[in-house]
Tab-separated table of C-alpha atoms in Angstrom:
chain	number	residue	atom	x	y	z
A	1	ASN	CA	-47.596	-8.201	-18.703
A	2	ALA	CA	-45.044	-5.385	-18.360
A	3	GLY	CA	-42.153	-7.523	-17.040
A	4	VAL	CA	-39.453	-5.329	-15.477
A	5	THR	CA	-39.964	-1.565	-15.631
A	6	GLN	CA	-37.366	1.023	-14.685
A	7	THR	CA	-37.959	4.707	-14.045
A	8	PRO	CA	-36.649	7.132	-15.051
A	9	LYS	CA	-35.077	6.204	-18.399
A	10	PHE	CA	-32.712	9.175	-18.454
A	11	ARG	CA	-31.440	11.585	-15.837
A	12	VAL	CA	-28.761	14.225	-15.497
A	13	LEU	CA	-27.589	15.036	-11.977
A	14	LYS	CA	-25.187	17.567	-10.579
A	15	THR	CA	-22.400	16.306	-8.332
A	16	GLY	CA	-23.712	15.983	-4.794
A	17	GLN	CA	-27.372	15.645	-5.726
A	18	SER	CA	-29.369	12.621	-4.684
A	19	MET	CA	-31.841	10.485	-6.585
A	20	THR	CA	-33.695	7.192	-6.477
A	21	LEU	CA	-34.091	4.758	-9.345
A	22	LEU	CA	-37.188	2.602	-9.224
A	23	CYS	CA	-37.465	-0.946	-10.502
A	24	ALA	CA	-40.837	-2.675	-10.607
A	25	GLN	CA	-41.618	-6.232	-11.697
A	26	ASP	CA	-44.997	-7.880	-12.108
A	27	MET	CA	-43.832	-11.507	-12.374
A	28	ASN	CA	-43.886	-12.265	-8.631
A	29	HIS	CA	-40.135	-12.875	-8.690
A	30	GLU	CA	-38.295	-13.205	-5.390
A	31	TYR	CA	-34.854	-12.143	-6.614
A	32	MET	CA	-34.084	-8.652	-7.848
A	33	TYR	CA	-30.770	-7.092	-8.886
A	34	TRP	CA	-29.211	-3.760	-9.763
A	35	TYR	CA	-26.326	-3.722	-12.258
A	36	ARG	CA	-24.293	-0.961	-13.811
A	37	GLN	CA	-22.893	-1.174	-17.308
A	38	ASP	CA	-19.807	0.774	-18.276
A	39	PRO	CA	-17.810	0.616	-21.518
A	40	GLY	CA	-15.372	-2.283	-21.487
A	41	MET	CA	-16.564	-3.444	-18.049
A	42	GLY	CA	-19.613	-5.556	-18.739
A	43	LEU	CA	-22.464	-5.782	-16.258
A	44	ARG	CA	-21.373	-5.391	-12.638
A	45	LEU	CA	-23.632	-6.171	-9.716
A	46	ILE	CA	-24.276	-3.293	-7.308
A	47	HIS	CA	-26.790	-4.733	-4.838
A	48	TYR	CA	-29.330	-7.506	-4.872
A	49	SER	CA	-32.287	-8.839	-2.919
A	50	VAL	CA	-33.460	-12.400	-2.380
A	51	GLY	CA	-36.844	-11.390	-1.015
A	52	GLU	CA	-38.970	-8.646	0.455
A	53	GLY	CA	-37.168	-6.871	3.265
A	54	THR	CA	-33.725	-8.312	2.429
A	55	THR	CA	-30.804	-6.767	0.567
A	56	ALA	CA	-27.160	-7.666	0.040
A	57	LYS	CA	-24.056	-6.067	-1.458
A	58	GLY	CA	-22.749	-7.022	-4.842
A	59	GLU	CA	-19.424	-6.361	-6.518
A	60	VAL	CA	-19.561	-2.539	-6.569
A	61	PRO	CA	-21.874	-1.344	-3.752
A	62	ASP	CA	-20.058	1.793	-2.588
A	63	GLY	CA	-22.004	5.029	-3.015
A	64	TYR	CA	-25.353	3.245	-3.411
A	65	ASN	CA	-28.139	2.123	-1.097
A	66	VAL	CA	-31.126	-0.072	-1.822
A	67	SER	CA	-34.459	-0.986	-0.324
A	68	ARG	CA	-36.991	-3.740	-0.972
A	69	LEU	CA	-40.029	-2.791	1.081
A	70	LYS	CA	-42.418	-4.463	-1.332
A	71	LYS	CA	-41.761	-7.666	-3.244
A	72	GLN	CA	-42.430	-6.072	-6.595
A	73	ASN	CA	-40.203	-3.011	-6.128
A	74	PHE	CA	-36.451	-2.590	-5.723
A	75	LEU	CA	-35.134	0.925	-5.244
A	76	LEU	CA	-31.583	2.087	-5.869
A	77	GLY	CA	-30.512	5.302	-4.168
A	78	LEU	CA	-27.589	7.617	-4.754
A	79	GLU	CA	-27.214	9.859	-1.699
A	80	SER	CA	-24.520	12.134	-3.100
A	81	ALA	CA	-23.911	11.565	-6.792
A	82	ALA	CA	-20.378	11.571	-8.162
A	83	PRO	CA	-19.166	11.724	-11.789
A	84	SER	CA	-17.866	8.137	-11.357
A	85	GLN	CA	-21.503	7.055	-11.067
A	86	THR	CA	-22.210	8.107	-14.628
A	87	SER	CA	-23.367	4.830	-16.138
A	88	VAL	CA	-26.268	2.866	-17.508
A	89	TYR	CA	-28.137	1.084	-14.730
A	90	PHE	CA	-30.061	-2.119	-15.293
A	91	CYS	CA	-32.493	-3.816	-12.967
A	92	ALA	CA	-33.227	-7.528	-13.295
A	93	SER	CA	-35.384	-10.121	-11.580
A	94	SER	CA	-35.595	-13.895	-11.451
A	95	LEU	CA	-37.518	-16.693	-9.767
A	96	ALA	CA	-36.550	-17.861	-6.304
A	97	GLU	CA	-35.223	-21.278	-7.281
A	98	GLY	CA	-31.617	-20.185	-7.625
A	99	MET	CA	-30.120	-18.949	-10.845
A	100	ASN	CA	-30.977	-21.918	-13.075
A	101	THR	CA	-33.810	-19.795	-14.433
A	102	GLU	CA	-33.328	-16.809	-16.660
A	103	ALA	CA	-33.068	-13.232	-15.474
A	104	PHE	CA	-35.411	-10.619	-16.919
A	105	PHE	CA	-34.006	-7.143	-17.428
A	106	GLY	CA	-35.490	-3.676	-17.464
A	107	GLN	CA	-34.790	-1.237	-20.277
A	108	GLY	CA	-32.072	0.593	-18.394
A	109	THR	CA	-31.580	4.057	-16.919
A	110	ARG	CA	-28.911	6.284	-18.414
A	111	LEU	CA	-27.523	8.498	-15.656
A	112	THR	CA	-25.072	11.315	-16.214
A	113	VAL	CA	-23.480	13.090	-13.264
A	114	VAL	CA	-21.893	16.422	-14.127
B	1	ILE	CA	-14.724	-12.255	-7.690
B	2	LEU	CA	-15.341	-14.986	-10.253
B	3	ASN	CA	-13.613	-14.708	-13.598
B	4	VAL	CA	-15.823	-15.126	-16.671
B	5	GLU	CA	-14.019	-14.544	-19.957
B	6	GLN	CA	-15.554	-14.204	-23.401
B	7	SER	CA	-13.781	-14.297	-26.725
B	8	PRO	CA	-13.502	-12.729	-29.132
B	9	GLN	CA	-14.380	-9.239	-27.885
B	10	SER	CA	-15.890	-8.399	-31.246
B	11	LEU	CA	-16.559	-10.081	-34.534
B	12	HIS	CA	-17.538	-8.803	-37.963
B	13	VAL	CA	-18.930	-11.349	-40.425
B	14	GLN	CA	-20.807	-11.324	-43.701
B	15	GLU	CA	-24.407	-12.369	-44.049
B	16	GLY	CA	-24.589	-16.133	-44.431
B	17	ASP	CA	-21.379	-16.843	-42.507
B	18	SER	CA	-21.515	-19.170	-39.538
B	19	THR	CA	-19.750	-18.065	-36.403
B	20	ASN	CA	-19.049	-19.097	-32.850
B	21	PHE	CA	-17.957	-17.495	-29.591
B	22	THR	CA	-16.465	-18.857	-26.392
B	23	CYS	CA	-17.281	-18.328	-22.731
B	24	SER	CA	-14.793	-19.562	-20.112
B	25	PHE	CA	-15.727	-19.878	-16.472
B	26	PRO	CA	-14.464	-21.541	-13.265
B	27	SER	CA	-14.852	-25.310	-13.499
B	28	SER	CA	-15.401	-25.696	-9.760
B	29	ASN	CA	-18.719	-25.010	-7.994
B	30	PHE	CA	-20.671	-24.923	-11.240
B	31	TYR	CA	-24.428	-24.423	-10.992
B	32	ALA	CA	-25.616	-22.785	-14.223
B	33	LEU	CA	-24.397	-20.973	-17.312
B	34	HIS	CA	-26.594	-18.397	-19.035
B	35	TRP	CA	-26.399	-16.859	-22.512
B	36	TYR	CA	-28.072	-13.523	-23.247
B	37	ARG	CA	-28.534	-11.533	-26.433
B	38	TRP	CA	-28.282	-7.761	-26.055
B	39	GLU	CA	-29.316	-5.510	-28.915
B	40	THR	CA	-28.283	-1.878	-28.922
B	41	ALA	CA	-30.727	0.378	-27.020
B	42	LYS	CA	-32.576	-2.644	-25.654
B	43	SER	CA	-32.223	-4.829	-22.576
B	44	PRO	CA	-30.507	-8.247	-22.450
B	45	GLU	CA	-32.779	-11.180	-23.274
B	46	ALA	CA	-32.104	-14.772	-22.295
B	47	LEU	CA	-31.156	-17.260	-24.989
B	48	PHE	CA	-30.246	-20.311	-22.948
B	49	VAL	CA	-29.822	-21.467	-19.373
B	50	MET	CA	-27.624	-24.550	-19.179
B	51	THR	CA	-27.043	-26.661	-16.095
B	52	LEU	CA	-25.692	-30.095	-17.112
B	53	ASN	CA	-22.305	-31.041	-18.480
B	54	GLY	CA	-22.700	-31.924	-22.136
B	55	ASP	CA	-25.900	-29.883	-22.512
B	56	GLU	CA	-26.681	-28.741	-26.019
B	57	LYS	CA	-29.462	-26.257	-26.602
B	58	LYS	CA	-30.850	-24.814	-29.808
B	59	LYS	CA	-33.131	-21.946	-30.724
B	60	GLY	CA	-33.550	-21.485	-34.460
B	61	ARG	CA	-30.124	-20.864	-35.993
B	62	ILE	CA	-28.464	-20.363	-32.596
B	63	SER	CA	-27.145	-23.218	-30.493
B	64	ALA	CA	-24.940	-23.622	-27.441
B	65	THR	CA	-22.873	-26.350	-25.841
B	66	LEU	CA	-21.576	-26.715	-22.306
B	67	ASN	CA	-18.486	-28.376	-20.822
B	68	THR	CA	-18.517	-27.905	-17.069
B	69	LYS	CA	-15.471	-30.093	-16.412
B	70	GLU	CA	-13.165	-27.885	-18.443
B	71	GLY	CA	-15.128	-24.688	-17.853
B	72	TYR	CA	-16.281	-23.498	-21.257
B	73	SER	CA	-19.376	-22.980	-23.365
B	74	TYR	CA	-19.658	-22.288	-27.081
B	75	LEU	CA	-22.392	-20.292	-28.787
B	76	TYR	CA	-22.894	-20.998	-32.495
B	77	ILE	CA	-24.830	-18.994	-35.053
B	78	LYS	CA	-25.491	-20.738	-38.350
B	79	GLY	CA	-25.968	-18.585	-41.446
B	80	SER	CA	-25.679	-15.208	-39.691
B	81	GLN	CA	-28.204	-12.535	-40.620
B	82	PRO	CA	-27.963	-8.745	-40.069
B	83	GLU	CA	-30.622	-9.039	-37.369
B	84	ASP	CA	-28.230	-11.252	-35.391
B	85	SER	CA	-26.051	-8.196	-34.808
B	86	ALA	CA	-25.915	-7.751	-31.046
B	87	THR	CA	-23.711	-8.286	-28.023
B	88	TYR	CA	-23.814	-11.826	-26.693
B	89	LEU	CA	-23.283	-12.182	-22.954
B	90	CYS	CA	-22.595	-15.254	-20.914
B	91	ALA	CA	-23.121	-15.384	-17.162
B	92	PHE	CA	-21.997	-17.932	-14.576
B	93	ASN	CA	-23.701	-19.002	-11.378
B	94	SER	CA	-21.870	-21.000	-8.716
B	95	GLY	CA	-24.927	-21.853	-6.644
B	96	TYR	CA	-25.367	-18.551	-4.887
B	97	SER	CA	-28.003	-15.954	-5.624
B	98	THR	CA	-26.128	-13.972	-8.263
B	99	LEU	CA	-24.796	-14.164	-11.802
B	100	THR	CA	-21.309	-13.089	-12.832
B	101	PHE	CA	-21.303	-11.735	-16.371
B	102	GLY	CA	-18.567	-11.769	-18.967
B	103	LYS	CA	-17.859	-8.602	-20.923
B	104	GLY	CA	-19.595	-9.931	-23.988
B	105	THR	CA	-18.851	-10.578	-27.641
B	106	MET	CA	-20.081	-7.861	-29.999
B	107	LEU	CA	-21.234	-9.336	-33.307
B	108	LEU	CA	-21.773	-7.268	-36.446
B	109	VAL	CA	-23.276	-8.988	-39.474
B	110	SER	CA	-22.981	-7.059	-42.722
B	111	PRO	CA	-25.473	-7.608	-45.571
C-alpha cells in the first residue's frame, strides 16, 4: 500500500517554463489537495478536488491549474513558472465523509524556479 | 480566510521534560480539529482528529484536549524524547471540504 505518491521529488525550472506535478493515491479517497509550504507561512491550500472531474480554488490558486481526470490522480500544473513559485509542494488525500477523518500526505516536491 | 494560531512558534526542551502547545481556532462553525506531526524531510502524519467539545485523545506519551466553545486545543507530550523532535501542526475544519492549518510549533528535544 503506497498511500500518496508525488512525482517528481525535486525539480529546478527556469522562469517561464512549464511543468506538471503528479499526485497519485491508492486508498480510493474522494478528496485530494495541493498545498505549498513556505518558511514562516505554514501549509497553504492551492487547489482541491472533492471527486473525479471536479476541482476548486483554495487560498493561493493564482499561477496554478489542476485536473482530476481519474479518481486516483490529481495533477498540479504551472504554465509559466515564476520565482515566487519556489516552494515545497505537498499533495494530500482524505475520505469523502468531510474532514473528520485524517488527511494523508505525499512526501513533497521541492521546486526551485530560477 | 480562517485564522488558526499556534503557540509557541518553537520550543527547546531537555529529554524527560513534559511540554504542551496551544492551537487557537474560530469557535463558531466548528466541525473538526486535527493534529499532525511533521518530521524534517518527511511528510505530515496525523496524530489526532477531534470532533467533540471536551474530547481527550491519547497516543502513547502524547495527548490532546479540545475546547470548541472557547476555540482552543492543547497538545501534551509527557517525558519528551529526542525522537519527539518535530513540527506539530494543528488544522481546523468548519464543515467544508478543506483544512486550514496553523503555522506549527517546532519542538526540539535535546538528549
